[in-house]
Coordinates of C-alpha atoms and ligand atoms in Angstrom, one line a residue:
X1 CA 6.1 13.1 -4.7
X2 CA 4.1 15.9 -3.3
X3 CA 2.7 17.6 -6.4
X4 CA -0.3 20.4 -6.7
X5 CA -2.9 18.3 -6.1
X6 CA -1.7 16.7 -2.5
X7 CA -3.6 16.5 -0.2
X8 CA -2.1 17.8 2.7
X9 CA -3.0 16.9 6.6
X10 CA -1.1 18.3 9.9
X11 CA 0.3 18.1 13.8
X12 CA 0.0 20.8 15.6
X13 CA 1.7 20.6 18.8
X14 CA 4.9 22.1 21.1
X15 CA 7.0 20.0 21.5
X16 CA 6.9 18.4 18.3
X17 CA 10.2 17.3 17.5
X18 CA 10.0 14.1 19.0
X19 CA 7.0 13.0 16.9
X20 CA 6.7 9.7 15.5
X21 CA 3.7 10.5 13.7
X22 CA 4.5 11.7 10.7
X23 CA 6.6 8.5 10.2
X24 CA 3.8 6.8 10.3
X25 CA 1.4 8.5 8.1
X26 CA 4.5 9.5 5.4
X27 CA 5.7 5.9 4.9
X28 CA 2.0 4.4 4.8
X29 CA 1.0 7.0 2.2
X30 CA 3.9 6.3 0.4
X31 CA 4.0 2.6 0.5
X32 CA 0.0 3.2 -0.6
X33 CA 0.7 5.3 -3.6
X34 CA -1.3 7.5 -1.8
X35 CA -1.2 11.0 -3.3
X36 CA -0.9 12.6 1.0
X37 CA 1.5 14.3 3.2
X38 CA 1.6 14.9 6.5
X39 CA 3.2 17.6 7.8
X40 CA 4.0 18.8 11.9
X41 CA 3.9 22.5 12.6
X42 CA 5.6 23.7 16.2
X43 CA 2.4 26.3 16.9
X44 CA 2.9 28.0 20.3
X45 CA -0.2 28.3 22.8
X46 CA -0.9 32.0 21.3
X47 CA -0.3 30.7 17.4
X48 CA -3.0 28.0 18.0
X49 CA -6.1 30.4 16.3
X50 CA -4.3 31.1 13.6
X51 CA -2.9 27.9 12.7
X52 CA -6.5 26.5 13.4
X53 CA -7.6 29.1 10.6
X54 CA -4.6 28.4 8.7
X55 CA -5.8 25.2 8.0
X56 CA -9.0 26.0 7.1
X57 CA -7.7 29.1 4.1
X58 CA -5.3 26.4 2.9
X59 CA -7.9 23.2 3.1
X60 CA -5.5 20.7 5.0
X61 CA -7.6 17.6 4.9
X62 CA -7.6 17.0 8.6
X63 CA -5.2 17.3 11.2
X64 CA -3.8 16.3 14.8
X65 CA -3.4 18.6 17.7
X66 CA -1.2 17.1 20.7
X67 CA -0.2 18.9 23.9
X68 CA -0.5 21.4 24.7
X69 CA -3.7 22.5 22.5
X70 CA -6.0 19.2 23.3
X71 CA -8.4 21.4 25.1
X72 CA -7.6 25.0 23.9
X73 CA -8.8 24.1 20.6
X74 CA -12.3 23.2 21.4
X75 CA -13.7 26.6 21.3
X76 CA -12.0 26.8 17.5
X77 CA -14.0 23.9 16.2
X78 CA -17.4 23.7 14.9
X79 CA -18.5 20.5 16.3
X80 CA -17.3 17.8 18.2
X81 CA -17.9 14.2 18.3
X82 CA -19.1 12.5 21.5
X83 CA -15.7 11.5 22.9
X84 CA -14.5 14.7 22.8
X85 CA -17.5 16.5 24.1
X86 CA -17.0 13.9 26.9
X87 CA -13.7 13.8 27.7
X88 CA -13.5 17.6 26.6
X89 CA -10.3 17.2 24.6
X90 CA -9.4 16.7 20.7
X91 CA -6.9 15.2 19.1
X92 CA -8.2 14.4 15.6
X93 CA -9.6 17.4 13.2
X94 CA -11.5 16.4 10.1
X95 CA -12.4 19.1 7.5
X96 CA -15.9 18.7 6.2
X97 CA -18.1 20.2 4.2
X98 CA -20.1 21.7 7.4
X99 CA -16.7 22.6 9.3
X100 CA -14.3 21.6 11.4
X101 CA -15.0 18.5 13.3
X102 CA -12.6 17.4 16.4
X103 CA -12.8 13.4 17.4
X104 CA -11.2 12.1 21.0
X105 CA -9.5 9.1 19.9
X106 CA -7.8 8.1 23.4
X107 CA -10.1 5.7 24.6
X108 CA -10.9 3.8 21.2
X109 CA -7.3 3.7 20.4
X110 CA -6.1 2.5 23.9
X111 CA -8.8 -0.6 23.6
X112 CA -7.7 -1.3 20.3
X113 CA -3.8 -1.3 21.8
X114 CA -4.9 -3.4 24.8
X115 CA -6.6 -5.7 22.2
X116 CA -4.1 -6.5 19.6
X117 CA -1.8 -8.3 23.1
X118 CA -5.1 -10.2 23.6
X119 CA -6.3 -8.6 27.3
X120 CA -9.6 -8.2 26.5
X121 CA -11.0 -4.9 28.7
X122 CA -14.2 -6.8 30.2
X123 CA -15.4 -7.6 33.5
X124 CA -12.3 -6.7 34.4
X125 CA -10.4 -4.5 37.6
X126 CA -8.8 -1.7 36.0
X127 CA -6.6 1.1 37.8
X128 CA -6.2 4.5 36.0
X129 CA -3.4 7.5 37.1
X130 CA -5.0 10.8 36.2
X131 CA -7.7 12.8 35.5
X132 CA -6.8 14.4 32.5
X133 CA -8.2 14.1 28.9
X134 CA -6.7 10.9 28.4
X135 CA -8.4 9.5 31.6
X136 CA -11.3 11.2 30.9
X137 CA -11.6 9.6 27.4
X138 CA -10.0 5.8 28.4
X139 CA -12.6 5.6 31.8
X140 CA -15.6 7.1 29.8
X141 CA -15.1 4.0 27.2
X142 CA -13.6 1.5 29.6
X143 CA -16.9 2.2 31.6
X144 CA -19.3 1.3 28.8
X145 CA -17.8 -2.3 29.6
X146 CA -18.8 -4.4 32.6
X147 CA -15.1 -3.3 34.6
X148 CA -14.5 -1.6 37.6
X149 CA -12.5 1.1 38.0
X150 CA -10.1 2.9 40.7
X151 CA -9.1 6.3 39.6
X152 CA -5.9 7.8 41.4
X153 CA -5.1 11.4 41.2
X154 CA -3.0 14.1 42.8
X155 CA -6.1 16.6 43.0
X156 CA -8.5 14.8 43.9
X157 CA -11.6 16.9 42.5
X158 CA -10.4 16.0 39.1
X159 CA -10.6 12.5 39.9
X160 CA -14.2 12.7 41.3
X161 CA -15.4 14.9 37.8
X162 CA -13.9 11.9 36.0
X163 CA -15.9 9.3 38.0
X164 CA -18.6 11.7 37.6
X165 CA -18.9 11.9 33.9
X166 CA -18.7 7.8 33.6
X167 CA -21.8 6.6 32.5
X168 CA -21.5 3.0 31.5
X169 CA -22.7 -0.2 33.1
X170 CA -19.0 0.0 35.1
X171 CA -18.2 0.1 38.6
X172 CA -15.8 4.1 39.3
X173 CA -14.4 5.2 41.9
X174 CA -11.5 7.7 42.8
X175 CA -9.3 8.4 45.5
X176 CA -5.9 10.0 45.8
X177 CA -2.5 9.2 44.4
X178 CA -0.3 8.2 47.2
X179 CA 2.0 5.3 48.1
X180 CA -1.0 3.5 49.9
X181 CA -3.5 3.9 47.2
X182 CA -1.2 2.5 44.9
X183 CA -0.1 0.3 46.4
X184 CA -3.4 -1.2 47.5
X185 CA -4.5 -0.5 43.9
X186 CA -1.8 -2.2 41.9
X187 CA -2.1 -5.6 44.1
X188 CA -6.1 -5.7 43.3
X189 CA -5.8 -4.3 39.2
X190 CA -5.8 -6.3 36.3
X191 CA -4.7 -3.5 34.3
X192 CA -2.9 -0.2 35.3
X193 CA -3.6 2.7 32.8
X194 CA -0.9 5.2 33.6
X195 CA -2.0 9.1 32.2
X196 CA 0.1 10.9 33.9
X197 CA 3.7 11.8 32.2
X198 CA 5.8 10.2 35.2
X199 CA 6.2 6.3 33.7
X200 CA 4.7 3.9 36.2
X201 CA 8.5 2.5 36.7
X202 CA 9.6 6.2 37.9
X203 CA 6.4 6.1 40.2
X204 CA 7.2 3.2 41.7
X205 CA 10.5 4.0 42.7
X206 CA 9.9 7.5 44.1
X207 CA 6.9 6.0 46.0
X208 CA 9.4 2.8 47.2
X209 CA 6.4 0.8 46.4
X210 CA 7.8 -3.0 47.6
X211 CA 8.9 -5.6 44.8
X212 CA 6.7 -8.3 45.4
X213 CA 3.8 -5.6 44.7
X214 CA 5.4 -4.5 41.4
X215 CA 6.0 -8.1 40.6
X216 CA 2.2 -9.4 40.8
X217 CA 0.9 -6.7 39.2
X218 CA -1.6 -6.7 36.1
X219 CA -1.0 -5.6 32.7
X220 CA 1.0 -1.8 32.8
X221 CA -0.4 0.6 30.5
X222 CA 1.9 4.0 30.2
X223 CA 0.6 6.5 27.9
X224 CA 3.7 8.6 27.8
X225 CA 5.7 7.6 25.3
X226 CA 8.2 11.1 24.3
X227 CA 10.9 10.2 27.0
X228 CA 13.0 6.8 24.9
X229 CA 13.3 5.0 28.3
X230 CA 13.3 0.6 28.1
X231 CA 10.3 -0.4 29.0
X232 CA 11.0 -1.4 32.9
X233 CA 9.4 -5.0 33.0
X234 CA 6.5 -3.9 35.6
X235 CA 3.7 -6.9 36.6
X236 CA 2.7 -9.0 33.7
X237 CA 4.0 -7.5 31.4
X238 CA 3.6 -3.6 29.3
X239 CA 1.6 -2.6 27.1
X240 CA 3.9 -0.6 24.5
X241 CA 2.3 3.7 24.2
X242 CA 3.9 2.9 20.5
X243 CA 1.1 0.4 20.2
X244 CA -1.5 2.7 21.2
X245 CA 0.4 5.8 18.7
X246 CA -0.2 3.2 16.1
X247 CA -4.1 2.4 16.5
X248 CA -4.2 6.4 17.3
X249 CA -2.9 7.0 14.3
X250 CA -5.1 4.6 12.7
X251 CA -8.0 6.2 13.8
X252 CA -7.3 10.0 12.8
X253 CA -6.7 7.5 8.8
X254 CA -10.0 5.9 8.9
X255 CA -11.8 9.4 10.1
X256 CA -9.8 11.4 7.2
X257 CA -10.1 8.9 4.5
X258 CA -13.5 7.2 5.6
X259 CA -12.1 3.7 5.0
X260 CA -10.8 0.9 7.2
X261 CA -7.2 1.7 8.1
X262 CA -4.1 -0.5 7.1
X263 CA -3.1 -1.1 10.5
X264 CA -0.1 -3.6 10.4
X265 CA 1.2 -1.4 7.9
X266 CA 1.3 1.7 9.6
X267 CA 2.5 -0.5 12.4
X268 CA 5.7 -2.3 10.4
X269 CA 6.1 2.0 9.4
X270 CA 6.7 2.1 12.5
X271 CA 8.9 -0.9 13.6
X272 CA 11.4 -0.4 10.6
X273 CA 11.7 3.4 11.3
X274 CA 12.8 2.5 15.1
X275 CA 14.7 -0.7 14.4
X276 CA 13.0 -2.3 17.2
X277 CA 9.4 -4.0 17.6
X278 CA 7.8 -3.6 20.7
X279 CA 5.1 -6.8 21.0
Ligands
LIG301 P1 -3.8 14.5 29.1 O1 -4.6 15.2 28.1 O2 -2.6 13.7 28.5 O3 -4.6 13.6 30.0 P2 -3.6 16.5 31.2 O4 -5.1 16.8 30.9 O5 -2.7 17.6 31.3 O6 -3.1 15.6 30.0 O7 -3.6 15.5 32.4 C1 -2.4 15.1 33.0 C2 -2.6 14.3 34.3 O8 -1.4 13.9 34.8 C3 -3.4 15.1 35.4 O9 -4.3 14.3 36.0 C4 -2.3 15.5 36.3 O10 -2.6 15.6 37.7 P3 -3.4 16.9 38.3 O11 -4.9 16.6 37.9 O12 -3.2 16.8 39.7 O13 -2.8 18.1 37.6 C5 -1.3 14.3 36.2 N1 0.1 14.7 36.5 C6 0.8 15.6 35.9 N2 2.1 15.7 36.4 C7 2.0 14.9 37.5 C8 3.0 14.5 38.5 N3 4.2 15.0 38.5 N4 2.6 13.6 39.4 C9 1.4 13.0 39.4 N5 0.4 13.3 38.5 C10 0.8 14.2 37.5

């Protein structure tokens, strides 16, 4: 029961509607006798300073931003953590006693995903679509392993900062998005990490990439998960973006609550909400 003493933590994002998030965090707080909500707000682009300040007058105890405010709101913040200075993008907000603090959780939670179906991101060949935030984040941490990495982008200049700004032990290098590229890429990858909001199944079929191609391919990694399309089976086999929602949203817990998360609860949350479980 939310009572006077909640403690209350936020999305921010438009779209919204289609979040799973507070399903997560409701049901786990809940289960937990925790005394939290969490609550999504539709702010618009222009809203985002005041709902930014709106959190602080009214004390949420940390919040999410999702598109489109991941990079808008760094100029709102008073300090960011590494990953998100890095990858210049936020998605976590925690409320401390010296301000507002915004986290990049991307890369942490996609190595947690790929880890919990046992592919261990080491020494490994690892292809990533995009150069956005999300690439930015999942190549600066995949990088701090011993793997090399192929980063494919429609602008290529984006692509070469991201390379750029890897400073790990890794191998990076970047080239265009095109049929060839991919194609070439996705016979040599152990993993594709796919940032960019076209699924790798709608990619491949625009692009005509050829069956046997799609067939031997590595692990498939799609971060967009709004659009409920079945998973395509693509290469080994997928790695779910409900997985990765999960660890994500396991992250944003243990930064809020400064304890160890309850992960295959948030995760079961998750499965009974939808009916369905995706490993
Ligand atoms: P995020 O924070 O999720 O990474 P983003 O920063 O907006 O989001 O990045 C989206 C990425 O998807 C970009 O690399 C973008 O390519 P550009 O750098 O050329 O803009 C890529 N992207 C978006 N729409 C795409 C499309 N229709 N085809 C291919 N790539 C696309």
């Amino acid at each position: 029961m939310i009572k006077s003493d909640t403690k209350v933590h936020s999305l921010y994002g438009s779209p919204i509607a289609h979040s799973l998030s507070p399903v997560i965090f409701n049901t786990t707080f809940q289960k937990l006798s925790l005394n939290r909500a969490y609550v999504p707000f539709e702010v618009s682009k222009d809203n985002l300073k005041q709902a930014v300040e709106a959190a602080r007058i009214l004390g949420f105890d940390g919040f999410n931003v999702t598109m489109p405010h991941k990079t808008a709101i760094l100029e709102m913040l008073d300090r960011l953590d590494e990953n998100a200075e890095k990858s210049r993008a936020v998605n976590t907000v925690a409320m401390t006693k010296n301000g507002l603090v915004g986290y990049n959780t991307d890369g942490e939670g996609a190595i947690r995903a790929l880890r919990s179906y046992g592919f261990e991101p080491n020494n490994r060949r690892i292809l990533v679509l995009g150069a956005g935030g999300a690439a930015q984040a999942i190549v600066h941490r995949l990088s701090g392993e011993n793997n090399t990495i192929r980063i494919l982008n429609r602008t290529l200049g984006k692509a070469r900062r991201v390379a750029d700004n890897a400073t790990g032990p890794g191998r990076v290098s970047y080239g265009q998005l095109a049929k060839s590229s991919l194609e070439k890429g996705m016979e040599d990858a152990d993993l594709l990490v796919n940032t960019t909001p076209i699924r790798t199944s709608t990619l491949v079929s625009q692009l005509k990439i050829p069956v046997n191609i799609v067939r031997d391919a590595g692990w498939v990694f799609d971060f967009a998960y709004d659009k409920p399309a079945e998973p395509v089976p693509i290469g080994r086999g997928t790695i779910s973006p409900l997985e990765m929602l999960v660890h994500q949203a396991a992250l944003s817990y243990e930064i809020w609550l400064n304890e160890t998360a309850p992960v295959d609860l948030m995760r079961s949350s998750l499965v009974d909400y939808l009916g369905k479980d995706w490993r």
